Amino acid sequence: MRRSLEELCANVAADTDASLVAIAEFHPPSKGVRWTYADRPLNDRYKRMNVMYGKGVAGRVLQTGTAFRCENVAELPLPLREYPIVLSEKISAFVALPVATSSLFGAVLFIAYRSSHALPDKGMCDRLASYIQTYFQEREAVE
């Protein structure tokens, strides 16, 4: 039985006690990265965000293909304005995970906290990313 992205993200949020769980994907027409879904966002700004490949949280994860962990946003390497999702959603800590898809670029699973919180360990992150990867594989099989 195919599960919806909403249900999967709600399960990830419950498993990790996250304030926000979001999915970003490469958007070919704009050649940028867009947030396509968010569970428990503060507002709808994420729907209008389009960052260049390699920029922002999702762009960096898609470009490098590696997880981006941040236990304190005050320690980010670039100014906060360079991370629109973090700024808009008032995030304090996050982990952004690459999710393999049939697309060359893939997707990003963003697990974030609005207050100080321990980030999920690597084993749990790998399990959650594969959980979301299954959704994309099923979606692509239908298309």
N, CA, C and O atoms as a MOPAC input file, in Angstrom:
PM7 MOZYME 1SCF
protein

 N      0.84100 1    -1.19300 1     0.00000 1
 C      0.00000 1     0.00000 1     0.00000 1
 C      0.88100 1     1.25000 1     0.00000 1
 O      1.78600 1     1.39300 1     0.82200 1
 N      0.60400 1     2.11600 1    -0.91000 1
 C      1.37900 1     3.34100 1    -1.02700 1
 C      0.93000 1     4.36200 1     0.01900 1
 O     -0.26300 1     4.61100 1     0.19200 1
 N      1.89600 1     4.93900 1     0.70200 1
 C      1.59700 1     5.93500 1     1.72400 1
 C      1.86400 1     7.31700 1     1.15500 1
 O      2.70700 1     7.48900 1     0.27400 1
 N      1.13900 1     8.29600 1     1.66700 1
 C      1.30600 1     9.66300 1     1.18300 1
 C      2.54100 1    10.31100 1     1.81200 1
 O      3.00400 1     9.90000 1     2.87600 1
 N      3.05100 1    11.31500 1     1.14000 1
 C      4.20000 1    12.05600 1     1.65400 1
 C      3.84100 1    12.72700 1     2.97900 1
 O      4.66800 1    12.80500 1     3.88700 1
 N      2.61000 1    13.20700 1     3.08200 1
 C      2.15300 1    13.83600 1     4.32400 1
 C      2.23000 1    12.86100 1     5.49500 1
 O      2.69900 1    13.21100 1     6.57800 1
 N      1.77000 1    11.65200 1     5.26800 1
 C      1.78800 1    10.62400 1     6.31600 1
 C      3.22100 1    10.24900 1     6.68500 1
 O      3.53700 1    10.09000 1     7.86400 1
 N      4.08200 1    10.10700 1     5.68900 1
 C      5.47800 1     9.76000 1     5.95000 1
 C      6.18400 1    10.85000 1     6.75000 1
 O      6.90700 1    10.55700 1     7.70200 1
 N      5.97200 1    12.10900 1     6.36300 1
 C      6.60900 1    13.22100 1     7.08400 1
 C      6.06700 1    13.34300 1     8.50300 1
 O      6.81700 1    13.65900 1     9.42600 1
 N      4.78600 1    13.09900 1     8.68400 1
 C      4.20400 1    13.12400 1    10.03600 1
 C      4.82600 1    12.02300 1    10.89300 1
 O      5.07000 1    12.23000 1    12.08200 1
 N      5.08200 1    10.86200 1    10.30300 1
 C      5.72700 1     9.76500 1    11.03300 1
 C      7.16900 1    10.11800 1    11.39400 1
 O      7.62600 1     9.81700 1    12.49600 1
 N      7.88300 1    10.75500 1    10.46900 1
 C      9.26100 1    11.18100 1    10.74300 1
 C      9.25400 1    12.19500 1    11.88900 1
 O     10.08800 1    12.12200 1    12.79200 1
 N      8.31200 1    13.14100 1    11.85100 1
 C      8.20800 1    14.15100 1    12.90900 1
 C      7.93400 1    13.48400 1    14.25900 1
 O      8.51600 1    13.86700 1    15.27400 1
 N      7.06100 1    12.50200 1    14.26700 1
 C      6.74800 1    11.80200 1    15.51500 1
 C      7.95300 1    11.00800 1    16.01800 1
 O      8.23100 1    11.00200 1    17.21800 1
 N      8.66400 1    10.34300 1    15.11800 1
 C      9.82400 1     9.52300 1    15.50200 1
 C     10.97800 1    10.36500 1    16.04300 1
 O     11.73300 1     9.90800 1    16.90000 1
 N     11.11500 1    11.59700 1    15.54200 1
 C     12.26100 1    12.44000 1    15.91000 1
 C     11.89100 1    13.59200 1    16.83400 1
 O     12.76400 1    14.33700 1    17.27800 1
 N     10.60400 1    13.74400 1    17.12400 1
 C     10.12200 1    14.85700 1    17.94600 1
 C     10.48100 1    16.19800 1    17.30300 1
 O     10.76400 1    17.17000 1    18.00300 1
 N     10.46900 1    16.24600 1    15.97000 1
 C     10.86500 1    17.43700 1    15.22000 1
 C      9.77200 1    18.49800 1    15.21200 1
 O      8.58300 1    18.18400 1    15.26000 1
 N     10.19400 1    19.75700 1    15.15100 1
 C      9.25800 1    20.87700 1    15.02200 1
 C      8.80200 1    21.01900 1    13.57400 1
 O      7.67900 1    21.44800 1    13.30900 1
 N      9.67900 1    20.65800 1    12.64200 1
 C      9.39500 1    20.79200 1    11.21900 1
 C     10.08200 1    19.66500 1    10.46600 1
 O     11.25100 1    19.36100 1    10.70600 1
 N      9.34800 1    19.05400 1     9.55900 1
 C      9.92000 1    18.08700 1     8.62400 1
 C      9.51700 1    18.57500 1     7.24000 1
 O      8.33600 1    18.80000 1     6.97600 1
 N     10.49300 1    18.73900 1     6.36100 1
 C     10.21500 1    19.26800 1     5.02300 1
 C     10.97800 1    18.47400 1     3.96700 1
 O     11.98100 1    17.82100 1     4.25300 1
 N     10.47400 1    18.55000 1     2.75000 1
 C     11.08500 1    17.87800 1     1.59800 1
 C     11.39600 1    18.93600 1     0.54300 1
 O     10.55300 1    19.77500 1     0.22700 1
 N     12.60600 1    18.89000 1     0.00600 1
 C     13.00000 1    19.78300 1    -1.08900 1
 C     13.40500 1    18.92900 1    -2.28100 1
 O     13.95800 1    17.84000 1    -2.12600 1
 N     13.11900 1    19.44100 1    -3.47200 1
 C     13.47600 1    18.73700 1    -4.69800 1
 C     14.01600 1    19.74100 1    -5.71700 1
 O     13.69700 1    20.93000 1    -5.67800 1
 N     14.84300 1    19.22700 1    -6.62800 1
 C     15.32900 1    20.05600 1    -7.73000 1
 C     14.15000 1    20.36100 1    -8.64300 1
 O     13.34600 1    19.47700 1    -8.93600 1
 N     14.04400 1    21.60800 1    -9.09300 1
 C     12.94900 1    22.05000 1    -9.95200 1
 C     13.53700 1    22.39200 1   -11.31800 1
 O     14.06200 1    23.49100 1   -11.49700 1
 N     13.46000 1    21.46700 1   -12.29700 1
 C     14.11100 1    21.68000 1   -13.59400 1
 C     13.76900 1    22.98400 1   -14.32300 1
 O     14.67700 1    23.61600 1   -14.86300 1
 N     12.49600 1    23.41800 1   -14.36500 1
 C     12.22300 1    24.65700 1   -15.11300 1
 C     12.98900 1    25.88000 1   -14.58800 1
 O     13.42800 1    26.72000 1   -15.37400 1
 N     13.14900 1    25.97900 1   -13.28000 1
 C     13.85200 1    27.13900 1   -12.72100 1
 C     15.33200 1    26.85700 1   -12.47800 1
 O     16.10200 1    27.76000 1   -12.15100 1
 N     15.72000 1    25.58500 1   -12.64300 1
 C     17.09100 1    25.13600 1   -12.35400 1
 C     17.48900 1    25.47100 1   -10.91800 1
 O     18.65600 1    25.73400 1   -10.62400 1
 N     16.50700 1    25.45600 1   -10.04800 1
 C     16.72900 1    25.73500 1    -8.63400 1
 C     16.17500 1    24.62400 1    -7.76800 1
 O     15.71100 1    23.59600 1    -8.26100 1
 N     16.23300 1    24.85100 1    -6.47900 1
 C     15.74800 1    23.87300 1    -5.51000 1
 C     14.53800 1    24.48000 1    -4.81200 1
 O     14.57500 1    25.62500 1    -4.36000 1
 N     13.46600 1    23.70000 1    -4.73200 1
 C     12.22800 1    24.16800 1    -4.10400 1
 C     11.80800 1    23.22000 1    -2.99600 1
 O     12.00300 1    22.00700 1    -3.07300 1
 N     11.22600 1    23.81300 1    -1.96300 1
 C     10.62900 1    23.01700 1    -0.88700 1
 C      9.24500 1    22.61600 1    -1.37500 1
 O      8.39700 1    23.47400 1    -1.62500 1
 N      9.01600 1    21.31600 1    -1.51000 1
 C      7.75300 1    20.84400 1    -2.07400 1
 C      6.73500 1    20.45100 1    -1.01600 1
 O      5.53900 1    20.40600 1    -1.30300 1
 N      7.18100 1    20.16800 1     0.19200 1
 C      6.23700 1    19.80800 1     1.25200 1
 C      6.85500 1    20.12700 1     2.60900 1
 O      8.06200 1    19.97800 1     2.79800 1
 N      6.02400 1    20.56500 1     3.54800 1
 C      6.47700 1    20.79600 1     4.92100 1
 C      5.38200 1    20.36300 1     5.88600 1
 O      4.20600 1    20.66400 1     5.68200 1
 N      5.77600 1    19.65900 1     6.92900 1
 C      4.87000 1    19.22900 1     7.98200 1
 C      5.03000 1    20.18000 1     9.16700 1
 O      6.12400 1    20.29500 1     9.71800 1
 N      3.97900 1    20.84700 1     9.55700 1
 C      3.94300 1    21.80600 1    10.66900 1
 C      4.77700 1    23.07600 1    10.43200 1
 O      5.52700 1    23.48400 1    11.31900 1
 N      4.66100 1    23.70500 1     9.25800 1
 C      5.39800 1    24.95700 1     9.04800 1
 C      4.73900 1    26.11700 1     9.80100 1
 O      3.55200 1    26.05800 1    10.12000 1
 N      5.49800 1    27.14800 1    10.07800 1
 C      4.94500 1    28.34800 1    10.71900 1
 C      4.11000 1    29.16200 1     9.72700 1
 O      3.16100 1    29.84200 1    10.11700 1
 N      4.46900 1    29.08700 1     8.44700 1
 C      3.79400 1    29.86400 1     7.41000 1
 C      3.96400 1    29.14600 1     6.07300 1
 O      4.52600 1    28.05200 1     6.01400 1
 N      3.47700 1    29.76300 1     5.01100 1
 C      3.56000 1    29.15600 1     3.67900 1
 C      4.72700 1    29.68200 1     2.84600 1
 O      4.78700 1    29.41800 1     1.64600 1
 N      5.63900 1    30.40900 1     3.44800 1
 C      6.76500 1    30.97900 1     2.69100 1
 C      7.60300 1    29.90600 1     1.99700 1
 O      8.14600 1    30.13900 1     0.91700 1
 N      7.70600 1    28.74300 1     2.61300 1
 C      8.53400 1    27.68000 1     2.02200 1
 C      8.08900 1    27.36000 1     0.60000 1
 O      8.91300 1    26.97900 1    -0.23100 1
 N      6.79700 1    27.50900 1     0.30900 1
 C      6.27300 1    27.19600 1    -1.02500 1
 C      6.82500 1    28.14000 1    -2.09600 1
 O      6.88900 1    27.78400 1    -3.27300 1
 N      7.22200 1    29.34500 1    -1.67900 1
 C      7.72800 1    30.33200 1    -2.63800 1
 C      9.25400 1    30.37100 1    -2.70600 1
 O      9.82500 1    31.10100 1    -3.51700 1
 N      9.89700 1    29.60100 1    -1.87300 1
 C     11.37000 1    29.61700 1    -1.85300 1
 C     11.92700 1    28.84100 1    -3.03700 1
 O     11.52200 1    27.71100 1    -3.30700 1
 N     12.83900 1    29.45500 1    -3.71700 1
 C     13.53300 1    28.82400 1    -4.83300 1
 C     14.98200 1    29.28100 1    -4.73500 1
 O     15.29100 1    30.44000 1    -5.01500 1
 N     15.86300 1    28.38300 1    -4.34100 1
 C     17.27200 1    28.75100 1    -4.20700 1
 C     18.08200 1    28.06400 1    -5.29800 1
 O     17.69200 1    27.01400 1    -5.81000 1
 N     19.18300 1    28.65300 1    -5.63600 1
 C     20.05100 1    28.09600 1    -6.66300 1
 C     20.67700 1    26.79000 1    -6.15900 1
 O     20.91200 1    26.60600 1    -4.96500 1
 N     20.93100 1    25.91300 1    -7.09500 1
 C     21.61500 1    24.66700 1    -6.79200 1
 C     22.94000 1    24.99300 1    -6.10800 1
 O     23.72100 1    25.79500 1    -6.62000 1
 N     23.19500 1    24.38000 1    -4.96600 1
 C     24.42000 1    24.63200 1    -4.22300 1
 C     24.26600 1    25.69100 1    -3.14500 1
 O     25.17600 1    25.88700 1    -2.34000 1
 N     23.12700 1    26.37900 1    -3.11500 1
 C     22.89300 1    27.44100 1    -2.13500 1
 C     21.84900 1    26.97700 1    -1.11200 1
 O     21.06000 1    26.07100 1    -1.38000 1
 N     21.86200 1    27.61200 1     0.05500 1
 C     20.89400 1    27.26500 1     1.08900 1
 C     21.14700 1    25.85700 1     1.62400 1
 O     22.09400 1    25.18400 1     1.21700 1
 N     20.30600 1    25.43800 1     2.51600 1
 C     20.45200 1    24.11100 1     3.12500 1
 C     20.26100 1    23.02300 1     2.07500 1
 O     21.13600 1    22.17800 1     1.88900 1
 N     19.11900 1    23.04100 1     1.38800 1
 C     18.80600 1    21.97700 1     0.43000 1
 C     19.75800 1    21.97400 1    -0.76200 1
 O     20.18500 1    20.91000 1    -1.20800 1
 N     20.09100 1    23.14300 1    -1.27600 1
 C     21.01300 1    23.22200 1    -2.40900 1
 C     22.37300 1    22.64800 1    -2.09200 1
 O     22.99300 1    21.98700 1    -2.92500 1
 N     22.83300 1    22.90500 1    -0.87900 1
 C     24.13500 1    22.37200 1    -0.45900 1
 C     24.09400 1    20.84400 1    -0.34300 1
 O     25.02700 1    20.16200 1    -0.76600 1
 N     23.01800 1    20.31400 1     0.22500 1
 C     22.89500 1    18.85700 1     0.37400 1
 C     22.80500 1    18.19200 1    -0.99300 1
 O     23.43700 1    17.16000 1    -1.21700 1
 N     22.02500 1    18.77000 1    -1.91600 1
 C     21.92200 1    18.19100 1    -3.25800 1
 C     23.25300 1    18.25400 1    -3.99200 1
 O     23.60900 1    17.32000 1    -4.71100 1
 N     23.98700 1    19.33800 1    -3.82000 1
 C     25.26400 1    19.49000 1    -4.51600 1
 C     26.31500 1    18.51300 1    -3.99100 1
 O     27.04000 1    17.90000 1    -4.77400 1
 N     26.39800 1    18.36800 1    -2.66600 1
 C     27.43900 1    17.53000 1    -2.07800 1
 C     27.01700 1    16.06800 1    -1.92200 1
 O     27.86200 1    15.17400 1    -1.87600 1
 N     25.71500 1    15.83400 1    -1.84100 1
 C     25.23100 1    14.46700 1    -1.63600 1
 C     25.50600 1    13.95400 1    -0.23000 1
 O     25.46700 1    12.74800 1     0.01300 1
 N     25.78300 1    14.86700 1     0.69500 1
 C     26.05800 1    14.47300 1     2.07900 1
 C     25.10700 1    15.20700 1     3.02500 1
 O     24.54300 1    16.24600 1     2.68200 1
 N     24.94700 1    14.65100 1     4.20600 1
 C     24.08300 1    15.25900 1     5.21300 1
 C     24.68000 1    16.58000 1     5.69700 1
 O     25.89700 1    16.76800 1     5.69600 1
 N     23.81000 1    17.47200 1     6.10400 1
 C     24.20100 1    18.76900 1     6.66100 1
 C     23.59000 1    18.81800 1     8.05800 1
 O     22.37400 1    18.92700 1     8.21200 1
 N     24.44800 1    18.73600 1     9.07300 1
 C     23.99900 1    18.75300 1    10.46900 1
 C     24.38300 1    20.08700 1    11.10200 1
 O     25.49500 1    20.58200 1    10.91600 1
 N     23.45000 1    20.65500 1    11.84600 1
 C     23.71300 1    21.92100 1    12.52000 1
 C     23.02100 1    21.88600 1    13.87900 1
 O     21.79300 1    21.91100 1    13.96500 1
 N     23.82400 1    21.82900 1    14.93800 1
 C     23.26000 1    21.76900 1    16.28200 1
 C     22.92000 1    23.14800 1    16.83000 1
 O     22.18900 1    23.26600 1    17.81400 1
 N     23.45300 1    24.19800 1    16.19100 1
 C     23.18400 1    25.56200 1    16.63200 1
 C     23.32900 1    26.47800 1    15.41400 1
 O     24.43000 1    26.62300 1    14.88200 1
 N     22.23400 1    27.09500 1    14.96700 1
 C     22.29000 1    27.91000 1    13.74400 1
 C     23.20300 1    29.12400 1    13.88600 1
 O     23.60400 1    29.70800 1    12.88000 1
 N     23.53400 1    29.51000 1    15.10000 1
 C     24.47300 1    30.62500 1    15.29000 1
 C     25.86500 1    30.26200 1    14.78000 1
 O     26.68800 1    31.14700 1    14.54600 1
 N     26.13200 1    28.97200 1    14.60700 1
 C     27.44000 1    28.50600 1    14.15600 1
 C     27.47200 1    28.15000 1    12.66600 1
 O     28.43200 1    27.53600 1    12.20000 1
 N     26.43400 1    28.53000 1    11.91600 1
 C     26.42300 1    28.25100 1    10.47900 1
 C     27.56200 1    29.00300 1     9.80000 1
 O     27.91800 1    30.10000 1    10.22900 1
 N     28.14600 1    28.42200 1     8.73500 1
 C     29.30300 1    29.04800 1     8.08400 1
 C     28.99100 1    30.35100 1     7.34800 1
 O     29.88200 1    31.18300 1     7.17600 1
 N     27.76100 1    30.54200 1     6.91500 1
 C     27.36800 1    31.74900 1     6.19500 1
 C     26.32600 1    32.50900 1     7.01600 1
 O     25.74400 1    31.93900 1     7.93900 1
 N     26.07900 1    33.78500 1     6.69800 1
 C     25.04300 1    34.53600 1     7.42000 1
 C     23.67800 1    33.84200 1     7.30500 1
 O     23.40300 1    33.16300 1     6.31600 1
 N     22.85400 1    34.01500 1     8.29400 1
 C     21.54300 1    33.36200 1     8.35400 1
 C     20.68600 1    33.64500 1     7.11900 1
 O     19.89300 1    32.79300 1     6.71800 1
 N     20.82900 1    34.81200 1     6.51500 1
 C     20.02800 1    35.15100 1     5.32900 1
 C     20.31300 1    34.21700 1     4.14400 1
 O     19.52500 1    34.14800 1     3.20200 1
 N     21.42800 1    33.50900 1     4.19600 1
 C     21.78000 1    32.56100 1     3.13700 1
 C     21.03900 1    31.22700 1     3.27300 1
 O     21.15800 1    30.35300 1     2.41400 1
 N     20.28300 1    31.08100 1     4.34600 1
 C     19.52800 1    29.85300 1     4.62900 1
 C     18.06500 1    30.23500 1     4.84600 1
 O     17.60600 1    30.26900 1     5.98800 1
 N     17.32200 1    30.52500 1     3.77100 1
 C     15.96500 1    31.05200 1     3.91400 1
 C     15.01700 1    30.18000 1     4.72700 1
 O     14.21200 1    30.71100 1     5.49100 1
 N     15.08500 1    28.86400 1     4.58600 1
 C     14.17100 1    27.99900 1     5.33100 1
 C     14.44300 1    28.11200 1     6.82900 1
 O     13.50600 1    28.09700 1     7.62700 1
 N     15.69200 1    28.22300 1     7.21500 1
 C     16.06900 1    28.34900 1     8.62600 1
 C     15.54300 1    29.66800 1     9.18900 1
 O     14.99800 1    29.71500 1    10.29100 1
 N     15.71400 1    30.71700 1     8.42800 1
 C     15.27600 1    32.04800 1     8.85000 1
 C     13.75000 1    32.13100 1     8.93000 1
 O     13.20500 1    32.58800 1     9.93500 1
 N     13.07200 1    31.69700 1     7.89100 1
 C     11.62000 1    31.78800 1     7.81400 1
 C     10.91500 1    30.95100 1     8.87900 1
 O      9.89500 1    31.36900 1     9.42800 1
 N     11.45400 1    29.78000 1     9.16700 1
 C     10.81200 1    28.85100 1    10.10500 1
 C     11.35100 1    28.96300 1    11.52900 1
 O     10.95600 1    28.19000 1    12.40300 1
 N     12.25600 1    29.92600 1    11.77100 1
 C     12.81600 1    30.16600 1    13.10600 1
 C     13.43300 1    28.88600 1    13.69800 1
 O     13.12400 1    28.48000 1    14.81800 1
 N     14.30400 1    28.28100 1    12.91100 1
 C     14.94200 1    27.01800 1    13.27100 1
 C     16.16500 1    27.27000 1    14.14600 1
 O     16.91900 1    28.21600 1    13.91800 1
 N     16.35500 1    26.40900 1    15.15600 1
 C     17.52800 1    26.48800 1    16.04200 1
 C     18.55700 1    25.40800 1    15.73700 1
 O     19.75900 1    25.63200 1    15.87700 1
 N     18.08500 1    24.23800 1    15.32000 1
 C     18.96800 1    23.11100 1    15.01300 1
 C     18.29400 1    22.27500 1    13.92100 1
 O     17.06700 1    22.21000 1    13.84500 1
 N     19.11000 1    21.63800 1    13.08100 1
 C     18.52900 1    20.82100 1    12.00900 1
 C     19.51800 1    19.79200 1    11.49600 1
 O     20.72300 1    19.86800 1    11.73900 1
 N     18.96500 1    18.83300 1    10.78000 1
 C     19.75000 1    17.90600 1     9.98100 1
 C     19.02800 1    17.80000 1     8.63800 1
 O     17.81200 1    17.60900 1     8.58800 1
 N     19.79000 1    17.92500 1     7.55200 1
 C     19.24800 1    17.81300 1     6.19900 1
 C     19.92200 1    16.61300 1     5.54500 1
 O     21.14800 1    16.53300 1     5.48100 1
 N     19.10800 1    15.68600 1     5.06300 1
 C     19.62000 1    14.41600 1     4.55400 1
 C     19.35600 1    14.25700 1     3.06500 1
 O     18.26000 1    14.56400 1     2.59500 1
 N     20.35000 1    13.77800 1     2.31300 1
 C     20.10800 1    13.50400 1     0.89800 1
 C     19.23600 1    12.25800 1     0.75500 1
 O     19.39700 1    11.28500 1     1.49300 1
 N     18.32500 1    12.30100 1    -0.18900 1
 C     17.45500 1    11.16600 1    -0.48200 1
 C     17.64500 1    10.82500 1    -1.95000 1
 O     17.36900 1    11.64700 1    -2.82400 1
 N     18.11000 1     9.62500 1    -2.22000 1
 C     18.35100 1     9.21000 1    -3.59900 1
 C     17.02100 1     8.98600 1    -4.31800 1
 O     16.10700 1     8.35800 1    -3.78300 1
 N     16.93200 1     9.50900 1    -5.53100 1
 C     15.77300 1     9.28800 1    -6.40100 1
 C     16.31400 1     8.97100 1    -7.78800 1
 O     17.52600 1     8.98600 1    -8.00400 1
 N     15.42000 1     8.68300 1    -8.72700 1
 C     15.89800 1     8.41000 1   -10.08900 1
 C     16.37200 1     9.69500 1   -10.76700 1
 O     17.06900 1     9.64900 1   -11.78000 1
 N     15.99100 1    10.83500 1   -10.20300 1
 C     16.46800 1    12.11500 1   -10.72500 1
 C     17.96600 1    12.22400 1   -10.46400 1
 O     18.47100 1    11.69900 1    -9.47200 1
 N     18.66100 1    12.89700 1   -11.34400 1
 C     20.09200 1    13.11700 1   -11.18100 1
 C     20.39000 1    13.82800 1    -9.86000 1
 O     21.41800 1    13.57600 1    -9.23100 1
 N     19.49100 1    14.71100 1    -9.44600 1
 C     19.73500 1    15.53000 1    -8.26600 1
 C     19.20000 1    14.94800 1    -6.96300 1
 O     19.79000 1    15.17600 1    -5.90600 1
 N     18.11500 1    14.21400 1    -7.01000 1
 C     17.55500 1    13.63600 1    -5.80100 1
 C     16.68100 1    14.61300 1    -5.04600 1
 O     16.13800 1    15.55800 1    -5.61800 1
 N     16.55400 1    14.36900 1    -3.74400 1
 C     15.70900 1    15.19500 1    -2.88000 1
 C     16.40900 1    15.36400 1    -1.53600 1
 O     17.45100 1    14.76000 1    -1.28400 1
 N     15.82000 1    16.19500 1    -0.67900 1
 C     16.38000 1    16.45700 1     0.64700 1
 C     15.28500 1    16.28800 1     1.69000 1
 O     14.17500 1    16.79500 1     1.53000 1
 N     15.60600 1    15.57800 1     2.74900 1
 C     14.73200 1    15.45800 1     3.91900 1
 C     15.31000 1    16.37600 1     4.98600 1
 O     16.45900 1    16.21000 1     5.39700 1
 N     14.51600 1    17.34300 1     5.43500 1
 C     14.93200 1    18.36000 1     6.39200 1
 C     14.19300 1    18.11200 1     7.70700 1
 O     12.96600 1    18.19100 1     7.76100 1
 N     14.94200 1    17.81500 1     8.75800 1
 C     14.37500 1    17.57400 1    10.08700 1
 C     14.88800 1    18.68800 1    10.97500 1
 O     16.09300 1    18.80400 1    11.19900 1
 N     13.97500 1    19.51500 1    11.48500 1
 C     14.40300 1    20.72600 1    12.18300 1
 C     13.69200 1    20.90700 1    13.52200 1
 O     12.60700 1    20.37900 1    13.76800 1
 N     14.36400 1    21.68200 1    14.37400 1
 C     13.86600 1    21.97100 1    15.71800 1
 C     13.89200 1    23.47400 1    15.94300 1
 O     14.84800 1    24.15200 1    15.56900 1
 N     12.83300 1    23.98700 1    16.55800 1
 C     12.75600 1    25.42200 1    16.83700 1
 C     13.33000 1    25.78200 1    18.19800 1
 O     13.43300 1    26.96100 1    18.53500 1
 N     13.70000 1    24.78700 1    18.97600 1
 C     14.35800 1    25.01700 1    20.26700 1
 C     15.52100 1    24.03400 1    20.35900 1
 O     15.63500 1    23.12800 1    19.53300 1
 N     16.37100 1    24.20500 1    21.34300 1
 C     17.52400 1    23.30600 1    21.49100 1
 C     17.04100 1    21.87000 1    21.60700 1
 O     16.13600 1    21.56500 1    22.38400 1
 N     17.65200 1    20.99900 1    20.83000 1
 C     17.24400 1    19.60200 1    20.80400 1
 C     18.40000 1    18.77800 1    20.24200 1
 O     19.10800 1    19.22100 1    19.33800 1
 N     18.57900 1    17.59300 1    20.78000 1
 C     19.60200 1    16.68900 1    20.23800 1
 C     19.16300 1    16.21800 1    18.85300 1
 O     17.99800 1    15.88000 1    18.64600 1
 N     20.09500 1    16.20000 1    17.91500 1
 C     19.78200 1    15.74000 1    16.56500 1
 C     19.75100 1    14.21700 1    16.52600 1
 O     20.43400 1    13.56200 1    17.31300 1
 N     18.95900 1    13.64700 1    15.60800 1
 C     18.93800 1    12.19100 1    15.47800 1
 C     20.32800 1    11.66100 1    15.11500 1
 O     21.08300 1    12.32600 1    14.40500 1
 N     20.66100 1    10.46600 1    15.60400 1
 C     21.96700 1     9.88400 1    15.29900 1
 C     22.01700 1     9.40500 1    13.84900 1
 O     20.99300 1     9.33800 1    13.16800 1
 N     23.22100 1     9.07600 1    13.39000 1
 C     23.42200 1     8.69400 1    11.99100 1
 C     22.57600 1     7.49000 1    11.59500 1
 O     22.01500 1     7.46100 1    10.49900 1
 N     22.47900 1     6.50200 1    12.47100 1
 C     21.68100 1     5.31400 1    12.16100 1
 C     20.22600 1     5.65000 1    11.92600 1
 O     19.61100 1     5.15900 1    10.98000 1
 N     19.67400 1     6.48900 1    12.78900 1
 C     18.28100 1     6.89300 1    12.62000 1
 C     18.11900 1     7.73200 1    11.36000 1
 O     17.13400 1     7.57300 1    10.63900 1
 N     19.06300 1     8.62000 1    11.08300 1
 C     19.00900 1     9.45400 1     9.87800 1
 C     19.00300 1     8.59600 1     8.62300 1
 O     18.22100 1     8.84200 1     7.70400 1
 N     19.86800 1     7.59400 1     8.57900 1
 C     19.92100 1     6.69100 1     7.42200 1
 C     18.58900 1     5.96600 1     7.23900 1
 O     18.10600 1     5.81900 1     6.11700 1
 N     18.00400 1     5.52000 1     8.33500 1
 C     16.72900 1     4.80300 1     8.30300 1
 C     15.61100 1     5.73100 1     7.79500 1
 O     14.78300 1     5.32200 1     6.98100 1
 N     15.59400 1     6.97300 1     8.27700 1
 C     14.55600 1     7.91700 1     7.86400 1
 C     14.70000 1     8.29900 1     6.39200 1
 O     13.70200 1     8.40100 1     5.67900 1
 N     15.93200 1     8.51000 1     5.93500 1
 C     16.16000 1     8.85400 1     4.52800 1
 C     15.71300 1     7.71100 1     3.61300 1
 O     15.13400 1     7.95500 1     2.55500 1
 N     15.97600 1     6.47400 1     4.01500 1
 C     15.55300 1     5.33900 1     3.18500 1
 C     14.03600 1     5.18900 1     3.19600 1
 O     13.44100 1     4.73400 1     2.21900 1
 N     13.41900 1     5.57400 1     4.30200 1
 C     11.96200 1     5.56400 1     4.44100 1
 C     11.33600 1     6.49800 1     3.40600 1
 O     10.36300 1     6.13800 1     2.74300 1
 N     11.89700 1     7.68900 1     3.27500 1
 C     11.40400 1     8.67100 1     2.30500 1
 C     11.79900 1     8.26100 1     0.88100 1
 O     11.05200 1     8.50000 1    -0.06800 1
 N     12.96900 1     7.64700 1     0.73900 1
 C     13.41800 1     7.18400 1    -0.57900 1
 C     12.41000 1     6.19400 1    -1.16000 1
 O     12.14900 1     6.21700 1    -2.36300 1
 N     11.84900 1     5.33800 1    -0.33500 1
 C     10.85700 1     4.36600 1    -0.78600 1
 C      9.65500 1     5.07800 1    -1.40700 1
 O      9.11900 1     4.63500 1    -2.42300 1
 N      9.23700 1     6.18400 1    -0.78700 1
 C      8.12000 1     6.96200 1    -1.33100 1
 C      8.45300 1     7.43200 1    -2.75000 1
 O      7.63900 1     7.28300 1    -3.66100 1
 N      9.64200 1     7.99600 1    -2.93400 1
 C     10.02600 1     8.51300 1    -4.25600 1
 C     10.12900 1     7.38400 1    -5.27900 1
 O      9.75300 1     7.57100 1    -6.43600 1
 N     10.62100 1     6.24000 1    -4.88300 1
 C     10.70700 1     5.09800 1    -5.80700 1
 C      9.30500 1     4.66600 1    -6.24200 1
 O      9.08100 1     4.37800 1    -7.41800 1
 N      8.36200 1     4.62100 1    -5.29500 1
 C      6.99300 1     4.24400 1    -5.62900 1
 C      6.34500 1     5.30200 1    -6.50900 1
 O      5.61900 1     4.96700 1    -7.44500 1
 N      6.59700 1     6.56800 1    -6.22300 1
 C      6.03200 1     7.66500 1    -7.01200 1
 C      6.54100 1     7.60500 1    -8.45000 1
 O      5.77700 1     7.79900 1    -9.39600 1
 N      7.83000 1     7.33600 1    -8.60500 1
 C      8.42000 1     7.28700 1    -9.94400 1
 C      7.95300 1     6.05500 1   -10.72200 1
 O      7.87700 1     6.09200 1   -11.95000 1
 N      7.64100 1     4.96900 1   -10.01800 1
 C      7.15700 1     3.76300 1   -10.67600 1
 C      5.76500 1     4.00300 1   -11.26500 1
 O      5.40700 1     3.41300 1   -12.28500 1
 N      4.98700 1     4.86500 1   -10.62000 1
 C      3.63500 1     5.16700 1   -11.07800 1
 C      3.65200 1     6.13300 1   -12.25800 1
 O      2.81000 1     6.03800 1   -13.15100 1
 N      4.60800 1     7.06400 1   -12.26500 1
 C      4.65700 1     8.10100 1   -13.32000 1
 C      5.05600 1     7.56300 1   -14.65200 1
 O      5.13700 1     8.31500 1   -15.62300 1

